[in-house]
mmCIF file of C-alpha atoms in Angstrom:
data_model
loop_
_atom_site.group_PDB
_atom_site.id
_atom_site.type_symbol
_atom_site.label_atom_id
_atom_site.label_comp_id
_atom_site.label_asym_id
_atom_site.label_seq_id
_atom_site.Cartn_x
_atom_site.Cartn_y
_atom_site.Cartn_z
ATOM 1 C CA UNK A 1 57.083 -7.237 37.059
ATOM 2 C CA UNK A 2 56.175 -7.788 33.698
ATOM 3 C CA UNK A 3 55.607 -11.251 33.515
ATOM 4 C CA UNK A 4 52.585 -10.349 36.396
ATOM 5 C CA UNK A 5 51.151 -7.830 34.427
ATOM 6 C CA UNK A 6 50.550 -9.945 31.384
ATOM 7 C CA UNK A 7 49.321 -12.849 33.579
ATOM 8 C CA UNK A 8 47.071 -10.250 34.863
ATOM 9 C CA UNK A 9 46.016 -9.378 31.339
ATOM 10 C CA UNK A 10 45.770 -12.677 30.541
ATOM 11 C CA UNK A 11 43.317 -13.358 33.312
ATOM 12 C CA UNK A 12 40.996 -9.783 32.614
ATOM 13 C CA UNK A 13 40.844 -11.397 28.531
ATOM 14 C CA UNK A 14 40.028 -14.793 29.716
ATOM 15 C CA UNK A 15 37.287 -13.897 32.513
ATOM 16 C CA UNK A 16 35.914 -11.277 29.440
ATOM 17 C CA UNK A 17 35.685 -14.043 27.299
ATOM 18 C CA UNK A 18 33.694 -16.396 30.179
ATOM 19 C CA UNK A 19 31.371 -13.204 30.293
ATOM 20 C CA UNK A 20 30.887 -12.955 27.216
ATOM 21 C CA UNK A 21 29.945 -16.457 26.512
ATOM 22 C CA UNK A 22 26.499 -16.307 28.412
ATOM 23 C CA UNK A 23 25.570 -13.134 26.498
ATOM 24 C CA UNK A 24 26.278 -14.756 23.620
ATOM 25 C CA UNK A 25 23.747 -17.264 24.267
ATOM 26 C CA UNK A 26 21.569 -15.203 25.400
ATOM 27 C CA UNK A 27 21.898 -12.746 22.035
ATOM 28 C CA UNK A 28 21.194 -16.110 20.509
ATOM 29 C CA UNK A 29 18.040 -17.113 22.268
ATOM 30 C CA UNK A 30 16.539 -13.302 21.386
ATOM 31 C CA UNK A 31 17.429 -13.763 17.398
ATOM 32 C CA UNK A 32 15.406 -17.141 17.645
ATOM 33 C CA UNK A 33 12.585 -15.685 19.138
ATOM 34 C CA UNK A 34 12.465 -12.617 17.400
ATOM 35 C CA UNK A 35 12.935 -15.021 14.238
ATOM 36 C CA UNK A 36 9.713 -17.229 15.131
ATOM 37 C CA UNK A 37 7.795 -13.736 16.383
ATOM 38 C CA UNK A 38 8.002 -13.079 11.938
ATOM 39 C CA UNK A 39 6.785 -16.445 11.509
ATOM 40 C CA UNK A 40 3.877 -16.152 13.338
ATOM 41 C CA UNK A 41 3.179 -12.567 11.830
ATOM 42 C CA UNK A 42 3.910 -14.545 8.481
ATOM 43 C CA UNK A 43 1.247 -17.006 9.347
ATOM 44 C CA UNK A 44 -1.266 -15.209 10.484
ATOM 45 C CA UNK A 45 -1.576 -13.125 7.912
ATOM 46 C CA UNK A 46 -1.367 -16.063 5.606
ATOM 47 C CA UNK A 47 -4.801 -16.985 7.510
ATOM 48 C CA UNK A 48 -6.526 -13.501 7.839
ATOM 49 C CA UNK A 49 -4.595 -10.696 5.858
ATOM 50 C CA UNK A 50 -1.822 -9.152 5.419
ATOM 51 C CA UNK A 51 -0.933 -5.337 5.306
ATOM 52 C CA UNK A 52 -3.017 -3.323 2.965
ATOM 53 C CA UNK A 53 -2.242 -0.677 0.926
ATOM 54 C CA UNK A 54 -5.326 0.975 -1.008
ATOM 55 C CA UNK A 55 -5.026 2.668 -4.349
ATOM 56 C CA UNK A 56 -8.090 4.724 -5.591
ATOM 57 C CA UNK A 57 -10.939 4.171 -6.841
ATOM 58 C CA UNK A 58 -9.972 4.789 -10.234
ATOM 59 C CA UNK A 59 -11.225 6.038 -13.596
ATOM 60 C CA UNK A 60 -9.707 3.454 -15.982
ATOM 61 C CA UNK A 61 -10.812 3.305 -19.496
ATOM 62 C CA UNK A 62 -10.219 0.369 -22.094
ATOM 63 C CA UNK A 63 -10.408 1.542 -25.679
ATOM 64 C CA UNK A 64 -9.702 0.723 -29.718
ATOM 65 C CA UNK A 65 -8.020 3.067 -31.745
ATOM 66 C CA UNK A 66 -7.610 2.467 -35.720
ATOM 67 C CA UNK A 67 -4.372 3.013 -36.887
ATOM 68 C CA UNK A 68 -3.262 3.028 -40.352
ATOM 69 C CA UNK A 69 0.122 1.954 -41.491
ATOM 70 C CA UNK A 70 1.431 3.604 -45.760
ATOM 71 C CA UNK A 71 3.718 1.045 -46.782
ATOM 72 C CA UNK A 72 5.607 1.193 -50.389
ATOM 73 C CA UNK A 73 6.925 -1.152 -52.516
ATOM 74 C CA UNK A 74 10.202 -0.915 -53.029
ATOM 75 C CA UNK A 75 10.165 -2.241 -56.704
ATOM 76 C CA UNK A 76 6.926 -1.009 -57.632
ATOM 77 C CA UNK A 77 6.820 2.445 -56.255
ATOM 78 C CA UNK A 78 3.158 1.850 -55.188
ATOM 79 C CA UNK A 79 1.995 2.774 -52.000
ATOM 80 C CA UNK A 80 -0.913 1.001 -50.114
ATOM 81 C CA UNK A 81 -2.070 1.320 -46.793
ATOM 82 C CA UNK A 82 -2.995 -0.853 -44.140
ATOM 83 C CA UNK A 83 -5.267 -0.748 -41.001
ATOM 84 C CA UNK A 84 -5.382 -2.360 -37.952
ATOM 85 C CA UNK A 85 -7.369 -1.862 -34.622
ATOM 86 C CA UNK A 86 -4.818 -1.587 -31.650
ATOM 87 C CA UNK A 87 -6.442 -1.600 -28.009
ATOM 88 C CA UNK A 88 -4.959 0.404 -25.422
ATOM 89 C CA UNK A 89 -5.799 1.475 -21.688
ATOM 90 C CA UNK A 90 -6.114 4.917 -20.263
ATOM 91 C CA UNK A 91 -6.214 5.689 -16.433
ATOM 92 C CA UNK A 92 -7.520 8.932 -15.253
ATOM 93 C CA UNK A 93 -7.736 10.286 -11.402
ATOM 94 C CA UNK A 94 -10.977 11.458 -9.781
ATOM 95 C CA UNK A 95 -10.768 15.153 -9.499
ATOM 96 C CA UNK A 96 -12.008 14.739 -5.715
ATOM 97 C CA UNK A 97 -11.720 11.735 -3.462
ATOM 98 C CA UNK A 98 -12.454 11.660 -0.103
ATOM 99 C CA UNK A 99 -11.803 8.621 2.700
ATOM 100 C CA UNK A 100 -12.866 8.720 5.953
ATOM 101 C CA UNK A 101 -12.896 5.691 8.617
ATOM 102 C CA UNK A 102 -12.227 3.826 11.985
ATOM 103 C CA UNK A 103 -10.133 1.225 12.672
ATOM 104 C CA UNK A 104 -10.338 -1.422 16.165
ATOM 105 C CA UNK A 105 -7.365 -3.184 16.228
ATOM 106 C CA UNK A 106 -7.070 -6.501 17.717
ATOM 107 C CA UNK A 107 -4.104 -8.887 19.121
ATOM 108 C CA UNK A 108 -4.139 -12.482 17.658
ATOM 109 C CA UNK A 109 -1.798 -14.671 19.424
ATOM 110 C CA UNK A 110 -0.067 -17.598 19.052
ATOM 111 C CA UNK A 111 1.298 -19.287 21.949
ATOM 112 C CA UNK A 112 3.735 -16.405 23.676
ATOM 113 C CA UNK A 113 3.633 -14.406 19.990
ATOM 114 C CA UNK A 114 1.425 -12.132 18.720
ATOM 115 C CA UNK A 115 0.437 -9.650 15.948
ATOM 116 C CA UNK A 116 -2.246 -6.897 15.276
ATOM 117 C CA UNK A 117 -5.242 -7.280 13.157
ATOM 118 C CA UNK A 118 -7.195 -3.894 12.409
ATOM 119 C CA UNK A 119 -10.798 -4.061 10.960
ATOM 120 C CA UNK A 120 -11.156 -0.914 8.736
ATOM 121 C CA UNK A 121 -14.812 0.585 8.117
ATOM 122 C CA UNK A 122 -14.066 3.084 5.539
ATOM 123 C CA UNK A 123 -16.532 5.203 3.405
ATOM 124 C CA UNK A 124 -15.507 6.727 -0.052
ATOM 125 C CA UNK A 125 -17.002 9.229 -1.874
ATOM 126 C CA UNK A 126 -15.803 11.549 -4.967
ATOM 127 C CA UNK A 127 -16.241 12.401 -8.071
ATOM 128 C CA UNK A 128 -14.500 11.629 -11.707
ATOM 129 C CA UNK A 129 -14.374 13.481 -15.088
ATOM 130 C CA UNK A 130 -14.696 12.051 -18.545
ATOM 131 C CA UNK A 131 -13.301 14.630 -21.009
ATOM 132 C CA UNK A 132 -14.384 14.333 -24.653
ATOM 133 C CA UNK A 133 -12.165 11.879 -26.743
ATOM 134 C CA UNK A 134 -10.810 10.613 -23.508
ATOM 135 C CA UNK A 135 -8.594 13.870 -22.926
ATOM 136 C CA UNK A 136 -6.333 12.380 -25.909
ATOM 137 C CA UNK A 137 -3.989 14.706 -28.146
ATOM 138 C CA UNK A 138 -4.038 14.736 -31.746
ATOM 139 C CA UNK A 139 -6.514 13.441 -33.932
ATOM 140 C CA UNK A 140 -6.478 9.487 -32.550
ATOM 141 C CA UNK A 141 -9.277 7.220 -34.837
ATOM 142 C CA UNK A 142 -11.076 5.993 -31.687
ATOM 143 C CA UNK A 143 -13.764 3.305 -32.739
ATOM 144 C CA UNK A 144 -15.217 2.598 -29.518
ATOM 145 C CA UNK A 145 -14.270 2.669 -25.506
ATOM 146 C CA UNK A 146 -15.294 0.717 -22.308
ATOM 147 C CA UNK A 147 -15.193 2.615 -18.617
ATOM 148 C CA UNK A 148 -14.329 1.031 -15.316
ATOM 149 C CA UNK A 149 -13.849 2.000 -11.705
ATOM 150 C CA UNK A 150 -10.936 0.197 -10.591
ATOM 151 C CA UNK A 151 -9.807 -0.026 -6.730
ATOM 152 C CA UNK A 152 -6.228 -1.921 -6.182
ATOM 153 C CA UNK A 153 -5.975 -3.270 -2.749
ATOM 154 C CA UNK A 154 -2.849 -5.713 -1.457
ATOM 155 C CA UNK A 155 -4.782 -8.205 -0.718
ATOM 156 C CA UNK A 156 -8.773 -8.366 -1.237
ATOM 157 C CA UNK A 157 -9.081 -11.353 1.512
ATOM 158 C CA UNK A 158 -9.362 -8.460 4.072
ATOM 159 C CA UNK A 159 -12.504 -7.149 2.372
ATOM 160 C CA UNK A 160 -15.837 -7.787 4.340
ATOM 161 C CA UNK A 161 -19.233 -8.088 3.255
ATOM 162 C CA UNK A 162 -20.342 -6.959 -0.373
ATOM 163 C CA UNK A 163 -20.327 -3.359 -0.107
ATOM 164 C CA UNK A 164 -22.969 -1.216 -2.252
ATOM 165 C CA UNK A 165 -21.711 1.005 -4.538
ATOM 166 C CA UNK A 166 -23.892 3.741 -6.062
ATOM 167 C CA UNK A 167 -22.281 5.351 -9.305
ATOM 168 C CA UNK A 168 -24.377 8.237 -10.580
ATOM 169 C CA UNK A 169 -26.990 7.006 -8.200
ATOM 170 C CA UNK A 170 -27.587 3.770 -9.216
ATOM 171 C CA UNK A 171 -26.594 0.915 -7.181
ATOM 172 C CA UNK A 172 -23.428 -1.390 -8.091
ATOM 173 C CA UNK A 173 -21.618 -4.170 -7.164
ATOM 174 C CA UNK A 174 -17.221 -5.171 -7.271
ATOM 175 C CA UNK A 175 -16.293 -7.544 -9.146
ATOM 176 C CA UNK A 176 -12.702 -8.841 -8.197
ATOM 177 C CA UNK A 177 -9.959 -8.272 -10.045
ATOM 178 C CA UNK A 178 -8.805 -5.204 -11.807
ATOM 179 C CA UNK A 179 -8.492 -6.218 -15.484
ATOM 180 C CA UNK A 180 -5.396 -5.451 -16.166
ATOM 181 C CA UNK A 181 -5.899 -2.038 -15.463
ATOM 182 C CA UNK A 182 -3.636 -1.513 -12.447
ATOM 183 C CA UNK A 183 -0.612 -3.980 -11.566
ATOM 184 C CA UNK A 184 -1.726 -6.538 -8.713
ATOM 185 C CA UNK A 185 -4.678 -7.414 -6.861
ATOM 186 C CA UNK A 186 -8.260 -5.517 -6.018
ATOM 187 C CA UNK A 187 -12.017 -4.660 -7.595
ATOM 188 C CA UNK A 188 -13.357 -3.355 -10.325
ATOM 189 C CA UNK A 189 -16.991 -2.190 -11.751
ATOM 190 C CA UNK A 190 -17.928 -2.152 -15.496
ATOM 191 C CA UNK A 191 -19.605 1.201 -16.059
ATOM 192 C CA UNK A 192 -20.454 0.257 -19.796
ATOM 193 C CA UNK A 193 -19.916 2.408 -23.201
ATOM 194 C CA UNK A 194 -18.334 5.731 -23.356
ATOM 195 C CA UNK A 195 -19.584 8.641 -25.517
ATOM 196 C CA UNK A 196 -16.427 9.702 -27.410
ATOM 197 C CA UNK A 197 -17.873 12.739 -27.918
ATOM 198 C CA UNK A 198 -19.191 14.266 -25.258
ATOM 199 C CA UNK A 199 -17.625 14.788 -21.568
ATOM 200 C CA UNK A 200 -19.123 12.543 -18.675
ATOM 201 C CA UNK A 201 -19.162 13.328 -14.768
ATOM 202 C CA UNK A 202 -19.083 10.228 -12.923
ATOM 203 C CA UNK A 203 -19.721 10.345 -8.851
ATOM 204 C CA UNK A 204 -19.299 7.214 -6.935
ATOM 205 C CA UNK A 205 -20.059 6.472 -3.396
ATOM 206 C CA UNK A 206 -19.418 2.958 -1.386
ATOM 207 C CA UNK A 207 -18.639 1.777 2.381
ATOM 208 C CA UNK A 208 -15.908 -0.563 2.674
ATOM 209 C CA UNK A 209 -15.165 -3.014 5.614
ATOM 210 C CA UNK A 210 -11.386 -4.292 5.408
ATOM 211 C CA UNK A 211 -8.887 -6.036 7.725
ATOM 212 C CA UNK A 212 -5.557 -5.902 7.770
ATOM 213 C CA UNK A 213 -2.154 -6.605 9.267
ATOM 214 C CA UNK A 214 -0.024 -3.911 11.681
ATOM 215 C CA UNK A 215 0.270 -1.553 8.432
ATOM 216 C CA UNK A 216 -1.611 0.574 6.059
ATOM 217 C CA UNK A 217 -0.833 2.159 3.110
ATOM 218 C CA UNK A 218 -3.662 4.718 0.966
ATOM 219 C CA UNK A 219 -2.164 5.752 -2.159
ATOM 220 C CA UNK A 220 -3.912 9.732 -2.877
ATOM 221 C CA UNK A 221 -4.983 9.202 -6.526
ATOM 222 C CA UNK A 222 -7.319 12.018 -6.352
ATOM 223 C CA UNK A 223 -6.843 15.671 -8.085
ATOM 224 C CA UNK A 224 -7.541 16.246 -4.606
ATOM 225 C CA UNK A 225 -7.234 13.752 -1.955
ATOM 226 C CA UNK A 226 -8.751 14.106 2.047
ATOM 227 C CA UNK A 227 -8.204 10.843 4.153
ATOM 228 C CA UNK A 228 -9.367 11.194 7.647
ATOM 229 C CA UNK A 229 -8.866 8.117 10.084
ATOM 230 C CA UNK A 230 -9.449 6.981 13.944
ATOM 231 C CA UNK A 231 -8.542 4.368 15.585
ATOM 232 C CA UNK A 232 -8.471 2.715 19.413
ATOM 233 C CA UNK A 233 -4.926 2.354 19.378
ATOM 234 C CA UNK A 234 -2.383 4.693 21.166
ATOM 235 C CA UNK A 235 0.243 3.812 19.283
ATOM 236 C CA UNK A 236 0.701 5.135 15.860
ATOM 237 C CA UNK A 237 3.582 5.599 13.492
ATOM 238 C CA UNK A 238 2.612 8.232 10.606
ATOM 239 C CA UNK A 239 4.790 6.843 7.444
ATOM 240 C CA UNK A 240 5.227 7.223 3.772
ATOM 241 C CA UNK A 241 5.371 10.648 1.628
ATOM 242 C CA UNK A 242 2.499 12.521 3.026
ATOM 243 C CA UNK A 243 2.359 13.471 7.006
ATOM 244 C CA UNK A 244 -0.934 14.205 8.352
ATOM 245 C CA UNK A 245 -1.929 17.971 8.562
ATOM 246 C CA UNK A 246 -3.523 17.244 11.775
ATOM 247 C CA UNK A 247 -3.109 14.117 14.271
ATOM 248 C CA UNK A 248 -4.228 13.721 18.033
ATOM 249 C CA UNK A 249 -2.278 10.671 20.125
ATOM 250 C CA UNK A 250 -4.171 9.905 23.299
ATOM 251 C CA UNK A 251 -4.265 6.627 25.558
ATOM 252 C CA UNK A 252 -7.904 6.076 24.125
ATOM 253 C CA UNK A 253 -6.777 6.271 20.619
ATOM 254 C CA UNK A 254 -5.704 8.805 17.581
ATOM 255 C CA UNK A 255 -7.201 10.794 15.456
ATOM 256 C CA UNK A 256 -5.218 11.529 11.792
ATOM 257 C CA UNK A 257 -6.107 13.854 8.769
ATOM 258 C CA UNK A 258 -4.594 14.065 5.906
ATOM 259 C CA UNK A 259 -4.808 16.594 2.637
ATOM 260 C CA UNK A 260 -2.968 16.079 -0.370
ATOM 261 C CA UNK A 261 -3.201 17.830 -3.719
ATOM 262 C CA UNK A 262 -1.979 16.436 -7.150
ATOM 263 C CA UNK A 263 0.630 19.002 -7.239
ATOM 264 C CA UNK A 264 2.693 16.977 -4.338
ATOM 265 C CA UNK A 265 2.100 13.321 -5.795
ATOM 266 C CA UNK A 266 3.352 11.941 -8.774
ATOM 267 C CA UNK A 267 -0.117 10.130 -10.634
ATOM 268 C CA UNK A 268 1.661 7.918 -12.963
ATOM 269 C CA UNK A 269 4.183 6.342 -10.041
ATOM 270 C CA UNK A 270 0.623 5.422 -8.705
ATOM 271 C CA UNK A 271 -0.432 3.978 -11.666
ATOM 272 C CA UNK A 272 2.692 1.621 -12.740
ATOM 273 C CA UNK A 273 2.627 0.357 -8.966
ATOM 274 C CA UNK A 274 -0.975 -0.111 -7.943
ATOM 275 C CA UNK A 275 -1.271 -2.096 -4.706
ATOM 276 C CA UNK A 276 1.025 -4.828 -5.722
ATOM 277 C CA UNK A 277 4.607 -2.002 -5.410
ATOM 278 C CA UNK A 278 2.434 -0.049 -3.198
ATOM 279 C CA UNK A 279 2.168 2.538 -5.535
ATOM 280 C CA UNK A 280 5.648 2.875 -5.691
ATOM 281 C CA UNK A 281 6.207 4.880 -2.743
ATOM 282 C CA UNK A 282 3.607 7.319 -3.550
ATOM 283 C CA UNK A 283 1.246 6.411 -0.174
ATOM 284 C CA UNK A 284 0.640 8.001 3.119
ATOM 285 C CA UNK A 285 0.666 5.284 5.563
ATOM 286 C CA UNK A 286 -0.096 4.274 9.719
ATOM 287 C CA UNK A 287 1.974 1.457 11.375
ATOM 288 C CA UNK A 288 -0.231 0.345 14.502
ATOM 289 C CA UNK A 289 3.178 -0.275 16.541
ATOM 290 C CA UNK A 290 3.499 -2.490 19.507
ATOM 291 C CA UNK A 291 5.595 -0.009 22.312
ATOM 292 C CA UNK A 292 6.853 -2.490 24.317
ATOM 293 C CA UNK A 293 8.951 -4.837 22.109
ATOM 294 C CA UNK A 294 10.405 -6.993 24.568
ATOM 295 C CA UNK A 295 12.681 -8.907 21.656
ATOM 296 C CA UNK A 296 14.310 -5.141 21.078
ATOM 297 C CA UNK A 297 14.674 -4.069 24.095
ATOM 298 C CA UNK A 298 16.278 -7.584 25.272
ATOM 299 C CA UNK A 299 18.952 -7.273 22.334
ATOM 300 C CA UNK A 300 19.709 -3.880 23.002
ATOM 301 C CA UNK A 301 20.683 -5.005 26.621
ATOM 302 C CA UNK A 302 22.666 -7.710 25.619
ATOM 303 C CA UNK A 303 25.154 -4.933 23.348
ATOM 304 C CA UNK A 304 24.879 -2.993 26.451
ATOM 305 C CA UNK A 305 26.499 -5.816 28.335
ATOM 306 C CA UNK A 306 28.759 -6.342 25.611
ATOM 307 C CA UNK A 307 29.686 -2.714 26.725
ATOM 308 C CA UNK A 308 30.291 -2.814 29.985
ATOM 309 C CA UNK A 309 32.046 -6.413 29.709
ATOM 310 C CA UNK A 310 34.812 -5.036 27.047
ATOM 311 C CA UNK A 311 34.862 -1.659 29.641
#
């Protein structure tokens, strides 16, 4: 009697194990796929662009500062002093920024793989304050000071067109790069001298066409911040630190707003990350998902036949 009922364990382990072999193969098959569906997202954003996280405009100023170092001799007892001119960067927030836009999203495919392309029109408006002395403490020798609006993007081959920008009303143009004023990629504009002593109210004003891959990040460097956003696609995922107030799903589309005040984000997180750490975290964000992932829902069946096989 017992001899039959290990032989009949025997025979349940080995017909599991022939079971299990197919799966196995088959689990195999869906990690290959799922490993070349990357690739092609890899590669296509190589060619177009990849996902874009936006950071500002900001209010970045370059200045000099003459500093004066009393040094004493230690045999003499005399005391001299010497000066140098240090120069040192200062990055201030627009005390209102607003973002509004549309994005159409797009499939590009590559044989039986795909990805999603969105083209962003996006128009930004606020305004930025210049205190006197830059806002410094103490009683800094400032000898002179450069202003710049700086916008960090991920990656500026997603930027369309030469947008217009009119600072102050009069018109402008990007230049690329950011100076060294935020970490990573993006644009800048030279807005000339700064009068140390008196304060300065800057507005700005631009459109902005930009394309990017499945995700978006928008890092809310204002005092305050408003980003409103639509899009064509039904299929949003709302990520990062900041939730919209208000969002409508529909088959035709969505429809997102978002408010954020500088009490709930942290300024200088923005800063050290710019577009390149994606502002450290500090970003509201939209994933434009695909719902029907066939690679996920094809492993998930195989564990379920795992399942029922070891059942």
């Amino acid at each position: 009697m017992q001899k039959k009922l290990i032989l009949k364990l025997f025979a349940i382990a080995v017909l599991s194990l022939l079971l299990l072999v197919p799966l196995g193969m088959i689990e195999h098959q869906v990690r290959e796929r799922s490993v070349r569906q990357a690739e092609v997202v890899r590669n296509i954003a190589e060619a177009a662009a990849g996902a874009q996280t936006v950071v500002g405009p900001l209010l970045a100023i370059r200045y000099r500062e003459r500093i004066e170092h009393h040094e004493k001799d230690a045999s003499t007892g005399h005391e001299s002093v010497r000066r140098e001119i240090v120069e040192r960067c200062r990055v201030l927030p627009p005390q209102k920024l607003d973002i509004a836009g549309s994005a159409r999203v797009e499939m590009r495919h590559r044989g039986l793989y795909g990805a999603r392309l969105y083209h962003l029109d996006l128009a930004f408006t606020g305004t930025a304050e210049l205190p006197p002395r830059l806002g410094l403490d103490g009683t800094p020798q400032l000898v002179d000071a450069q202003a710049f609006l700086v916008l960090g993007l991920s990656d500026p081959r997603g930027v369309g067109l030469d947008p217009e920008v009119l600072v102050d009303g009069a018109a402008r143009r990007f230049a690329t790069g950011t100076q060294g004023l935020l970490p990573g990629a993006g644009l800048h504009i030279a807005l000339g001298k700064v009068d140390l002593a008196a304060a300065r109210r800057i507005e700005f004003s631009f459109p902005l066409k930009l394309m990017g891959l499945e995700h978006l990040n928008i890092a809310p460097a204002g005092e305050s911040t408003s980003v409103a956003l639509t899009s064509d696609w039904p299929h949003p995922s709302f990520q990062g630190r900041f939730l919209p107030t208000m969002r409508q799903v529909s088959e035709q589309g969505f429809t997102a707003r978002w408010e954020v005040s500088h009490l709930a984000r942290n300024f200088e997180r923005i800063v050290k990350g710019g577009a390149e750490h994606a502002a450290h975290g500090e970003t509201l964000g939209v994933s434009y998902l695909d719902p029907v992932n066939i690679y996920l829902k094809s492993e998930r069946a195989v564990k379920y036949g795992v399942l029922f096989v070891v059942l």
